[in-house]
mmCIF file of C-alpha atoms and ligand atoms in Angstrom:
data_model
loop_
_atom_site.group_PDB
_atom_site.id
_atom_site.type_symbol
_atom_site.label_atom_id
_atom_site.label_comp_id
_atom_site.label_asym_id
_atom_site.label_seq_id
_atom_site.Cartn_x
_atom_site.Cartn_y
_atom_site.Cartn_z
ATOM 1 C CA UNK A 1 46.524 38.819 -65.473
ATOM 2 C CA UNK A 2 44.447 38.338 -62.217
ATOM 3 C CA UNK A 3 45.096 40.219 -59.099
ATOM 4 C CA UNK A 4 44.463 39.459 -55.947
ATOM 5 C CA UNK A 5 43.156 42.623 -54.962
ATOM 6 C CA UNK A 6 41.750 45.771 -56.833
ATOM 7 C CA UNK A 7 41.068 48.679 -54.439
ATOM 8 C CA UNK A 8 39.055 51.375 -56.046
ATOM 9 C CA UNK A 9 39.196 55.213 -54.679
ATOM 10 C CA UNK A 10 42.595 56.981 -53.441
ATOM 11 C CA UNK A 11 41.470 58.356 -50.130
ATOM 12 C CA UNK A 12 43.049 57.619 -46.621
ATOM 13 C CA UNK A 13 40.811 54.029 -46.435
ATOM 14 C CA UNK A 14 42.263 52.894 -50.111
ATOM 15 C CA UNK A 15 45.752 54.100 -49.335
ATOM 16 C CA UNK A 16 45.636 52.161 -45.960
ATOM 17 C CA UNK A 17 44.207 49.656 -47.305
ATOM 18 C CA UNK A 18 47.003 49.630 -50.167
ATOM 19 C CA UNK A 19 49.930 49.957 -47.682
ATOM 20 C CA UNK A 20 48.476 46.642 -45.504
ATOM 21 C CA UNK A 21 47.547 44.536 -48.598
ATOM 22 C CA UNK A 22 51.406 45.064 -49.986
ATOM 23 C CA UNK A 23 52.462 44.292 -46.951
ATOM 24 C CA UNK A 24 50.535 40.647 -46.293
ATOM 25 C CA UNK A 25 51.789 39.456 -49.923
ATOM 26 C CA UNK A 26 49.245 40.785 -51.871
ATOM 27 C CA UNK A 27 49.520 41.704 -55.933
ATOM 28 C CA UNK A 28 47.733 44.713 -55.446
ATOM 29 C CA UNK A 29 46.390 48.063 -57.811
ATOM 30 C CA UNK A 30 44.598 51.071 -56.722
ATOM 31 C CA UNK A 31 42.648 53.099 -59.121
ATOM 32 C CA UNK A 32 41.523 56.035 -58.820
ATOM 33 C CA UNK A 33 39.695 58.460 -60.865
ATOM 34 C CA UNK A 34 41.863 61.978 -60.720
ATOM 35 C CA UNK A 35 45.043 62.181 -58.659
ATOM 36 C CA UNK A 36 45.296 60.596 -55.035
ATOM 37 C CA UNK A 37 42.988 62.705 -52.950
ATOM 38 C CA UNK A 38 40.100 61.813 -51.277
ATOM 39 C CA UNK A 39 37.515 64.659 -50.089
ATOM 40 C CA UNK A 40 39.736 65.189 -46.783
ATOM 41 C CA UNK A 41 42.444 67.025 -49.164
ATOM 42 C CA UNK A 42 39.198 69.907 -49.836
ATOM 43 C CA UNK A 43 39.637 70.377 -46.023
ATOM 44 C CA UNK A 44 41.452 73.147 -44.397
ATOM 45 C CA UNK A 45 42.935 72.068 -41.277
ATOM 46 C CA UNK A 46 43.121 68.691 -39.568
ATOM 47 C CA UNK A 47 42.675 68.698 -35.921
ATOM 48 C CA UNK A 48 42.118 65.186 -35.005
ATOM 49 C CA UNK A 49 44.293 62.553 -36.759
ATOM 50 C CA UNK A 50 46.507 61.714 -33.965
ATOM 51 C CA UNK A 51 50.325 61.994 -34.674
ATOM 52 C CA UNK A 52 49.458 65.789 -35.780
ATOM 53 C CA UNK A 53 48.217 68.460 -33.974
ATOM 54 C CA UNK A 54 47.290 70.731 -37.125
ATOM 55 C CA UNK A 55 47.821 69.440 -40.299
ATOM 56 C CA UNK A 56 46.243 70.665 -43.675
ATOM 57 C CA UNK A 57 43.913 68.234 -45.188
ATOM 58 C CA UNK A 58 45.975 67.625 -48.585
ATOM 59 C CA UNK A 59 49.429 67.711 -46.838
ATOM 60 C CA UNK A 60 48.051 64.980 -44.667
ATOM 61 C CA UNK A 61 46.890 63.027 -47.777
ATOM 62 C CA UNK A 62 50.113 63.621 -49.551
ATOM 63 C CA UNK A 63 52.026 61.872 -46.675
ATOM 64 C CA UNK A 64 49.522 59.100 -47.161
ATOM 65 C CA UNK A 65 50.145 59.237 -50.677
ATOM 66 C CA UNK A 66 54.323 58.985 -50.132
ATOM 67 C CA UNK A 67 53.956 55.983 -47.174
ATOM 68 C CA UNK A 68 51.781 53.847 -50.194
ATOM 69 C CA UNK A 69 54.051 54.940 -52.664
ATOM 70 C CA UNK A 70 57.158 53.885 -50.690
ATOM 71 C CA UNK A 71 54.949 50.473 -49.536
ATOM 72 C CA UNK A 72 54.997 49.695 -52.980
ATOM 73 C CA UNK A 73 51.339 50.292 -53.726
ATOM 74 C CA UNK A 74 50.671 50.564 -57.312
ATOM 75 C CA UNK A 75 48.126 53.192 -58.337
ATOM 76 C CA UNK A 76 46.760 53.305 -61.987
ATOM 77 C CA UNK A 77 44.398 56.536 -62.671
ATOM 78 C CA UNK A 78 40.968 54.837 -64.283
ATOM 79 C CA UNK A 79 37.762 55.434 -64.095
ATOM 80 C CA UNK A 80 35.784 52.358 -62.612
ATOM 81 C CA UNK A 81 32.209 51.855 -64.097
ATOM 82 C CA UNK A 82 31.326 48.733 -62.907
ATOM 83 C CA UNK A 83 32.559 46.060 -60.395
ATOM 84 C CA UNK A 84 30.921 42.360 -60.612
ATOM 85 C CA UNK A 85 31.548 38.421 -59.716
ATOM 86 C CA UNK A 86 32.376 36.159 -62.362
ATOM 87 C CA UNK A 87 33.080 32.722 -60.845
ATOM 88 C CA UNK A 88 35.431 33.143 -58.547
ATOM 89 C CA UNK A 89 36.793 36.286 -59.788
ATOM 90 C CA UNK A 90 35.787 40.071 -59.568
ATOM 91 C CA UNK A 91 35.937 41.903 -63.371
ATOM 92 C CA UNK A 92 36.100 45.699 -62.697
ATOM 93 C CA UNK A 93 35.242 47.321 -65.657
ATOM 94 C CA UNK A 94 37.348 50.644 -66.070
ATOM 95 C CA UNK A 95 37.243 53.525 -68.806
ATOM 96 C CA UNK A 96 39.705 51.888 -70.685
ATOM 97 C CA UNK A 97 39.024 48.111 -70.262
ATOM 98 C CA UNK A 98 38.176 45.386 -68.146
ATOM 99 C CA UNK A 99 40.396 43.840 -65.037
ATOM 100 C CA UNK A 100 40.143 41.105 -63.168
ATOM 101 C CA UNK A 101 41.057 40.249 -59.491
ATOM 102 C CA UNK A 102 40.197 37.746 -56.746
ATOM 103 C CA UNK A 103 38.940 40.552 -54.289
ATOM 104 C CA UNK A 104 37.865 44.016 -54.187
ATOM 105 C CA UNK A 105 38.002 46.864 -51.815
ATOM 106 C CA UNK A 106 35.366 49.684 -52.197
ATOM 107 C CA UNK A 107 37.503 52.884 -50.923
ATOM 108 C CA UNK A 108 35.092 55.076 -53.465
ATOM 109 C CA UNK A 109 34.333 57.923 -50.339
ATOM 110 C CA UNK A 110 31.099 60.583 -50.768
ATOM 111 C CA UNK A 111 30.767 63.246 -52.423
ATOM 112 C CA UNK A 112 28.779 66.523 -51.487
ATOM 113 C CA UNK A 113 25.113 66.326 -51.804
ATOM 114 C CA UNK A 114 23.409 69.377 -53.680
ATOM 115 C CA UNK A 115 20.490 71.246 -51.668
ATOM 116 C CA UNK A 116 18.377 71.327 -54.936
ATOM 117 C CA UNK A 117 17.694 74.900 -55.130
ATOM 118 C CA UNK A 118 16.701 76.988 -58.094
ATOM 119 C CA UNK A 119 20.032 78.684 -59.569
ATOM 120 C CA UNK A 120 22.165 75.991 -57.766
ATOM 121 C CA UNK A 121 23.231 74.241 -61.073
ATOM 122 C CA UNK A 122 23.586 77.311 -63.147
ATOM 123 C CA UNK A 123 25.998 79.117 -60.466
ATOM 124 C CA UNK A 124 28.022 76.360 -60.116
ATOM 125 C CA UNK A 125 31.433 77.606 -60.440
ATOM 126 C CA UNK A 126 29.837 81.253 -60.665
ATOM 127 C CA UNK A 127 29.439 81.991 -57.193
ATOM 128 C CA UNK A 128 28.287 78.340 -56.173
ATOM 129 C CA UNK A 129 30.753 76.386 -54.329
ATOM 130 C CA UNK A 130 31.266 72.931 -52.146
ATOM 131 C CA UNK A 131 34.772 73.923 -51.185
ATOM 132 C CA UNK A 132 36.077 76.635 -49.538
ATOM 133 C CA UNK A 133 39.749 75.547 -49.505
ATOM 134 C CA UNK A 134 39.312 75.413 -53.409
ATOM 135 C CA UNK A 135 37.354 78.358 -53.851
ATOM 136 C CA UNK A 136 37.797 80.475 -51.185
ATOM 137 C CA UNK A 137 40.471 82.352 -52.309
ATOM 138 C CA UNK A 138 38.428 84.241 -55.066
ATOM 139 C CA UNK A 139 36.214 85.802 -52.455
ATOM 140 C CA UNK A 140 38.377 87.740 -50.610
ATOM 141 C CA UNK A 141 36.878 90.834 -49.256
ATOM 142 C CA UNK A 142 33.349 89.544 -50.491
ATOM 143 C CA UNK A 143 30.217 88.769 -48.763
ATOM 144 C CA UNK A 144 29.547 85.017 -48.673
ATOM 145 C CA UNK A 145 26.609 82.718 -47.279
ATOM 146 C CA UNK A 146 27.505 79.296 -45.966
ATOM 147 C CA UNK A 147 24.455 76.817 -45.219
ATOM 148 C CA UNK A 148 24.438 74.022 -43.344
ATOM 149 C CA UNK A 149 25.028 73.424 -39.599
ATOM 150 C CA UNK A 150 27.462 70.874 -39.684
ATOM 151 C CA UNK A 151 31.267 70.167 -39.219
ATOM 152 C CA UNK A 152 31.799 70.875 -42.554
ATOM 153 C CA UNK A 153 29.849 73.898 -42.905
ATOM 154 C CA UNK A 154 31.814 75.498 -39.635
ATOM 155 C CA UNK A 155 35.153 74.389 -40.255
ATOM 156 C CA UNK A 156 34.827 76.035 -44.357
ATOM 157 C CA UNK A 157 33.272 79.419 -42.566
ATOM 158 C CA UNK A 158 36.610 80.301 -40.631
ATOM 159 C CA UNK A 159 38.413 79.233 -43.669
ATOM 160 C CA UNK A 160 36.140 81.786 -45.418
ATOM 161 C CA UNK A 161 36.037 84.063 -42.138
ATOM 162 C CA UNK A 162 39.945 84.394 -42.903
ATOM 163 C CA UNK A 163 39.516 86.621 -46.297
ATOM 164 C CA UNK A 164 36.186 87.586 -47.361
ATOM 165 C CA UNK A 165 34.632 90.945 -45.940
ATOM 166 C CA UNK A 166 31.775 88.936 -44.151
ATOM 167 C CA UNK A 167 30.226 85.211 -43.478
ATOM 168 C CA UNK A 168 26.431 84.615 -43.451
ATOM 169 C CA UNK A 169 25.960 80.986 -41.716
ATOM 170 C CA UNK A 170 22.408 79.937 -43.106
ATOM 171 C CA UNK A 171 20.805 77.154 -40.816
ATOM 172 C CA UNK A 172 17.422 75.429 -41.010
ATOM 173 C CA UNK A 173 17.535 75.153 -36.820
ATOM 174 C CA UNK A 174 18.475 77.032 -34.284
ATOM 175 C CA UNK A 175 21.669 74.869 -32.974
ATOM 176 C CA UNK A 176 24.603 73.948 -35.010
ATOM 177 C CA UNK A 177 25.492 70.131 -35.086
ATOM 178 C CA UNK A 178 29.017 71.018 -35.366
ATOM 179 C CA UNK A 179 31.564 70.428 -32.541
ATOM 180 C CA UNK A 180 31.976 72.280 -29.467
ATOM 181 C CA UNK A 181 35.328 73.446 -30.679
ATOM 182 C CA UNK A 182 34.366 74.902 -33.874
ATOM 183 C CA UNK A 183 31.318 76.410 -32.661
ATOM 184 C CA UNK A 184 33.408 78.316 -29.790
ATOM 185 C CA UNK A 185 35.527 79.560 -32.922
ATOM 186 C CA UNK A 186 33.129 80.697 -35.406
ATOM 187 C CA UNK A 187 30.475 82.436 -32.656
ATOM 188 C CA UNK A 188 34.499 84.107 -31.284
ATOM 189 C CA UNK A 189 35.068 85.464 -35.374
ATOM 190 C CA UNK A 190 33.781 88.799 -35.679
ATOM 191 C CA UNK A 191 32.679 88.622 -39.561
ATOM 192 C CA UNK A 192 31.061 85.423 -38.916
ATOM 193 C CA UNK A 193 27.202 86.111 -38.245
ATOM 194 C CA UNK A 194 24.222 83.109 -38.023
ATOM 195 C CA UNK A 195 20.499 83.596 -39.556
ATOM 196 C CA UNK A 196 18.800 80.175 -37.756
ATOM 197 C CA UNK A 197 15.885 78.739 -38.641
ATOM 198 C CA UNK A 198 16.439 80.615 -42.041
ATOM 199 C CA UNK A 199 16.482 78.408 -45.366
ATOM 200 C CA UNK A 200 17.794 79.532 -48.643
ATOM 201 C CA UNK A 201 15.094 79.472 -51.619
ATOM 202 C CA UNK A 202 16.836 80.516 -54.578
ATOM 203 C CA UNK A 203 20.154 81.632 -55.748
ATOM 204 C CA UNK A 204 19.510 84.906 -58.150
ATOM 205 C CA UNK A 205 22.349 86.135 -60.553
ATOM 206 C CA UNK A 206 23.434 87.050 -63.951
ATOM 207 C CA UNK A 207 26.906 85.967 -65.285
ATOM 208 C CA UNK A 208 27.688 85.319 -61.494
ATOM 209 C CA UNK A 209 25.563 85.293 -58.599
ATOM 210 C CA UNK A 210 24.202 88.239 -56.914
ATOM 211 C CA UNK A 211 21.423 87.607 -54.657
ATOM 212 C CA UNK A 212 20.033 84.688 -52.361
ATOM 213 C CA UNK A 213 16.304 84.651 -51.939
ATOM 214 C CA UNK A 214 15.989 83.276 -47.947
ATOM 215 C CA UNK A 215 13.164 82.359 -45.819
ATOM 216 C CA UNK A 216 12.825 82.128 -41.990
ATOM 217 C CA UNK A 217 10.768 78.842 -41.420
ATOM 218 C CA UNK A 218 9.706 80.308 -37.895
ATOM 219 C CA UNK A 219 8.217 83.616 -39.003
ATOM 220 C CA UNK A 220 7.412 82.650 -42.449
ATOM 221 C CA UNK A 221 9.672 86.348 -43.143
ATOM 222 C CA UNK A 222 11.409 86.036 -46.943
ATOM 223 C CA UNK A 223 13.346 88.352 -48.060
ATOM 224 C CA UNK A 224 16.841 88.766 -50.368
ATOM 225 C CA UNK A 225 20.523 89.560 -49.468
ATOM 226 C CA UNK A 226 22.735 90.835 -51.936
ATOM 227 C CA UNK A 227 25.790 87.773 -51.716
ATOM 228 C CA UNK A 228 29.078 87.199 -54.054
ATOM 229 C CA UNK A 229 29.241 83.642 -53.285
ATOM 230 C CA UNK A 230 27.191 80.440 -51.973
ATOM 231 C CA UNK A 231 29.183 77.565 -50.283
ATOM 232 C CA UNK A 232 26.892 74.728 -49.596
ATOM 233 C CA UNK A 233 27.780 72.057 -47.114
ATOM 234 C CA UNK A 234 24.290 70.019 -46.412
ATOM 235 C CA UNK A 235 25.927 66.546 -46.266
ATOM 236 C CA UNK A 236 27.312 64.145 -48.696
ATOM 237 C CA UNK A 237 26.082 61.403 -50.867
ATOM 238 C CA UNK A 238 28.398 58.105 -51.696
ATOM 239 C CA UNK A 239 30.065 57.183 -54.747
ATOM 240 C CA UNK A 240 28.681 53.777 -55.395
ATOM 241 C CA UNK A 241 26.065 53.802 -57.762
ATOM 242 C CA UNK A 242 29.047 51.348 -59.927
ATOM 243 C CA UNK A 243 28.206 48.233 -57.865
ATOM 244 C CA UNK A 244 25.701 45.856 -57.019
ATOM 245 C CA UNK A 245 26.033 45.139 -53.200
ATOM 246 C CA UNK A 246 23.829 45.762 -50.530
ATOM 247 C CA UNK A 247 23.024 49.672 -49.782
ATOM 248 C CA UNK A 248 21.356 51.457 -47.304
ATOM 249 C CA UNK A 249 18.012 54.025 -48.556
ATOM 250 C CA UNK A 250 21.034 56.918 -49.154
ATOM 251 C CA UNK A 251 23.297 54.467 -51.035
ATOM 252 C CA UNK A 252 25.879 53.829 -48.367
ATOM 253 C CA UNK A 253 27.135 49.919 -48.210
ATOM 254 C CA UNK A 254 26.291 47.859 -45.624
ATOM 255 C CA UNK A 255 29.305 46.121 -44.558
ATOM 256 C CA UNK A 256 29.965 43.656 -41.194
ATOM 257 C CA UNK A 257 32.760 44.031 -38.624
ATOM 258 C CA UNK A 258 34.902 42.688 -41.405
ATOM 259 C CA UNK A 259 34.422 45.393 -43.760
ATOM 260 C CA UNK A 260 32.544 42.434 -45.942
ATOM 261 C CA UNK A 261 29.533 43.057 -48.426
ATOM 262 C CA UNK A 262 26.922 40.734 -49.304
ATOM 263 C CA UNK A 263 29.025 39.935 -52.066
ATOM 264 C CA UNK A 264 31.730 37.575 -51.238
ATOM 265 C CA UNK A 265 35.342 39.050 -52.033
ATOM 266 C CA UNK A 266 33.827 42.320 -52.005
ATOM 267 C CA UNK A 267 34.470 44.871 -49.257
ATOM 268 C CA UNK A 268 34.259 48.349 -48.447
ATOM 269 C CA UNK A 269 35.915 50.929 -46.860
ATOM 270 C CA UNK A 270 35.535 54.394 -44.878
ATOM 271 C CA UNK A 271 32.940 56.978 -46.363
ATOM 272 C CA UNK A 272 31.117 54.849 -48.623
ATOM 273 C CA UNK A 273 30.224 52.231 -46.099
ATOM 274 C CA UNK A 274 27.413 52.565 -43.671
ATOM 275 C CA UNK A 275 29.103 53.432 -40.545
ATOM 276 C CA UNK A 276 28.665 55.764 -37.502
ATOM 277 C CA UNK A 277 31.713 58.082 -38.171
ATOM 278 C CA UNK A 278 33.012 59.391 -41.158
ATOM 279 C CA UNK A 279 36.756 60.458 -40.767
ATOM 280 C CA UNK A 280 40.268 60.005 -41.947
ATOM 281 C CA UNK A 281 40.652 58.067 -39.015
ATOM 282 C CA UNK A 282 37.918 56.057 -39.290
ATOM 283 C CA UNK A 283 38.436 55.454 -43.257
ATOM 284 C CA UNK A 284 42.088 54.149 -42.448
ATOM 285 C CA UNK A 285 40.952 51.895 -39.779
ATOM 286 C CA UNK A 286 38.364 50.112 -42.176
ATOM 287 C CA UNK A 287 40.901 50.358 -44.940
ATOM 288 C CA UNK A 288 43.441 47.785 -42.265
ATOM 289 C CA UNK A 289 40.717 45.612 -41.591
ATOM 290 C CA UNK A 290 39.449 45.249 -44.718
ATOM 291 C CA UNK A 291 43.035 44.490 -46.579
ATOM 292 C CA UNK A 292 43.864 41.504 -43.768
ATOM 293 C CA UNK A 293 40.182 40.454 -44.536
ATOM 294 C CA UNK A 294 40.888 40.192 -48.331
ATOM 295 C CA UNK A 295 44.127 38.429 -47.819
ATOM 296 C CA UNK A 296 42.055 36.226 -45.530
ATOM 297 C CA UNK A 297 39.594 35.731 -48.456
ATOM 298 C CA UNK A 298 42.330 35.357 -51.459
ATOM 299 C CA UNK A 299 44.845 32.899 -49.608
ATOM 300 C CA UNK A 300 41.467 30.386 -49.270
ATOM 301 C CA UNK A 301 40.394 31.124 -52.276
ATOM 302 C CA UNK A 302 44.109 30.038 -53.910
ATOM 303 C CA UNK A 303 44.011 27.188 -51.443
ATOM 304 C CA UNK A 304 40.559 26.073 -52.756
ATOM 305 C CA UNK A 305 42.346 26.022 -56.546
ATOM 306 C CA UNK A 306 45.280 23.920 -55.499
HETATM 307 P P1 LIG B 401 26.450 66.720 -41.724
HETATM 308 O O1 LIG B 401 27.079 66.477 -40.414
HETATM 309 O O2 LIG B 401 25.464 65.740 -42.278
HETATM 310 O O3 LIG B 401 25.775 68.175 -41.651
HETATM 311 C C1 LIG B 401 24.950 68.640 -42.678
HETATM 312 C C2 LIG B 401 24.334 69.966 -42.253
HETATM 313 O O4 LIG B 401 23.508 70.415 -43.310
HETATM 314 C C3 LIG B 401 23.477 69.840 -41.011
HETATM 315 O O5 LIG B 401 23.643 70.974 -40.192
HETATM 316 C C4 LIG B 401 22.056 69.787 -41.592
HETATM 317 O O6 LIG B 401 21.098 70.397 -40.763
HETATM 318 C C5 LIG B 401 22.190 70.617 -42.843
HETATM 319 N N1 LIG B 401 21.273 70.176 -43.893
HETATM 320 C C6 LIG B 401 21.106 68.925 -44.395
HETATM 321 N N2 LIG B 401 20.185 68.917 -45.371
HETATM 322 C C7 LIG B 401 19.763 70.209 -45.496
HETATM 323 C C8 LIG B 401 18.818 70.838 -46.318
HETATM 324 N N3 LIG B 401 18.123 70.176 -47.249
HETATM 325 N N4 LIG B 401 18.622 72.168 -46.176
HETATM 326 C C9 LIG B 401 19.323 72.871 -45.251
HETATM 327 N N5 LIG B 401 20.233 72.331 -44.434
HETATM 328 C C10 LIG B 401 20.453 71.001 -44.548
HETATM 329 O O7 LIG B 401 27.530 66.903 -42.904
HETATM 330 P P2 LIG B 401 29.054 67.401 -42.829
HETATM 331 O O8 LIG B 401 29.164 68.639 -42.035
HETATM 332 O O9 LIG B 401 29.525 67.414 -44.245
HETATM 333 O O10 LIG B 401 29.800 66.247 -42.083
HETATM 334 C C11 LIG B 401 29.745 64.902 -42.609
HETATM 335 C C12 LIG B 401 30.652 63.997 -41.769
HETATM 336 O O11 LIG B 401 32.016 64.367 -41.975
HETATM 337 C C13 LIG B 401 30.390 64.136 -40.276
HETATM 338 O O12 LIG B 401 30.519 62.862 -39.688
HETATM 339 C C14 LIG B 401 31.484 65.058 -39.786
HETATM 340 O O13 LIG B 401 31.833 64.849 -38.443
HETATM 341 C C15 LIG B 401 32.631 64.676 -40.738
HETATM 342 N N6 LIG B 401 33.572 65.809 -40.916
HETATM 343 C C16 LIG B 401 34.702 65.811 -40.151
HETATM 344 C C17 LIG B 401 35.624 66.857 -40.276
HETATM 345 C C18 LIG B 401 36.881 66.819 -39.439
HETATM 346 O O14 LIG B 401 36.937 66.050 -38.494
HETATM 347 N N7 LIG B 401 37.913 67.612 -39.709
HETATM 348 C C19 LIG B 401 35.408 67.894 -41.171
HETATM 349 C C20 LIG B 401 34.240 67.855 -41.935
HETATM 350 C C21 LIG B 401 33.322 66.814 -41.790
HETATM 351 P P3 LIG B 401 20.632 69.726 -39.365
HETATM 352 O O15 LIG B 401 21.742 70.006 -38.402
HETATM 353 O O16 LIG B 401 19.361 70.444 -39.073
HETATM 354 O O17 LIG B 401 20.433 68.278 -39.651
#
């Protein structure tokens, strides 16, 4: 059997993508890895997809997940290992066997990046977290660090402002790159507090962790802080070490307007691609554009067969 489109990933850009391509005429599957998600459903509130005021990330991904479902979009859960051209076909090698398909959409998203810190890898799941909507819960009334600067970093301290005792923001500078909004909020929290210019060295424990060793790049000053938990939030990486189309030096794929790759029949969507802005909204919009630009690509590719 050959489809006309794979989409790997189940984020807002595959979904999107899904709910177009069903819609032009195209036999289409989604796989994805674990269940329908994307990283947006590790996010606590949703301020800016228009429609909703405040939404919470996974109830706004399981209303994507219900519009593709009732589309018609297909979704098999596989692993995808490899994606590659074969004549005029794609073969996208899965965990449990090979499939084949006239295009592909890339909808494989980021993941976050580690900071590389002594004790980072062994606290993992000990203390050491990416996520406070996942983890936050088990630090209520504890003392927790949060590093980074970003919109990620802000928006997971007031989740963690919420329920544990206190909320150290660690930050290399001495601005955050966050948004206006959510800087407004988290300097407003009273259990929220900032170290800047500090940088954490190591994370110190036993069976859990206990202690952060930090530094304050300014002053040269180190010293420890007793801590129940880490969240990290210094970026994200993408998931596309699986196929062989043009990246960028962090890995991100370089697409055109069109969402195409330098492979022909090969496109890719939201936070995998090389792009300026990384959101749902953003993600959906690529996943559109990239699903009328496959059935573009299949319907000349069937009218080059006939
Ligand atoms: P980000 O914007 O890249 O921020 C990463 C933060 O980590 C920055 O403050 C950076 O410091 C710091 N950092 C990076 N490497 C570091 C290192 N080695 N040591 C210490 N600190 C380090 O990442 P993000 O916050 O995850 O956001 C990623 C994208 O997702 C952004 O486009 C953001 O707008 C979007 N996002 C949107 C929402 C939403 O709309 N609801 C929520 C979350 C994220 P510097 O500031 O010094 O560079």
């Amino acid at each position: 059997m050959v489809y006309d489109l794979i989409i790997v990933g189940g984020g807002p850009g595959a979904l999107s993508a899904g709910i177009y391509a069903v819609r032009y005429g195209l036999d289409t599957l989604v796989l994805e890895k674990g269940f329908v998600s994307g990283q947006i459903s590790t996010t606590g509130d949703v301020e800016n997809y228009p429609g909703f005021i405040s939404i919470k990330g996974m109830d706004l991904m399981e209303k994507f997940s219900e519009h593709a479902k009732a589309a018609g979009v297909v979704v098999e859960n596989r692993e995808v290992i490899g994606v590659k051209s074969d004549g005029d076909h794609k073969i996208v090698t899965t965990d449990s066997g090979d499939l084949k398909a006239i295009s592909v959409i890339i909808a494989t998203g980021a993941k976050p990046r580690h900071l590389g810190v002594p004790g980072e890898e062994e606290f993992r799941g000990k203390g050491v977290s990416y996520c406070a909507t996942c983890d936050g819960p088990f630090f209520k009334d504890r003392n927790v660090i949060v590093v980074g600067g970003g919109e990620s970093a802000i928006t997971d301290s007031l989740i963690l402002a919420d329920r544990a005792a206190s909320v150290c923001v660690v930050h290399r500078r001495n601005e955050l790159r966050a948004s206006q909004v959510l800087q407004e909020r988290a300097f407003g929290k009273p259990n929220i507090e900032f170290s800047w210019n500090t940088i954490l060295e190591e994370i110190i424990g036993d069976s859990v962790v206990r202690e952060v060793a930090l530094r304050n790049t300014s002053t040269n000053e180190e010293w420890r802080s007793l801590i129940d938990g880490v969240f990290i939030y210094v970026g994200n990486e993408p998931n596309t070490e699986f196929v062989d189309v043009e990246k960028d030096g962090y890995g991100f794929i370089v697409t055109d307007e069109r969402m195409a790759t330098s492979e022909d029949g090969i496109f890719a969507v939201g936070d995998c691609r090389k792009t300026v802005l990384r959101q749902v909204i953003t993600a959906a919009s690529d996943g559109a554009i990239a699903a009328y630009e496959a059935y573009e690509y299949v319907s000349a590719m069937k009218s080059k067969g006939e």
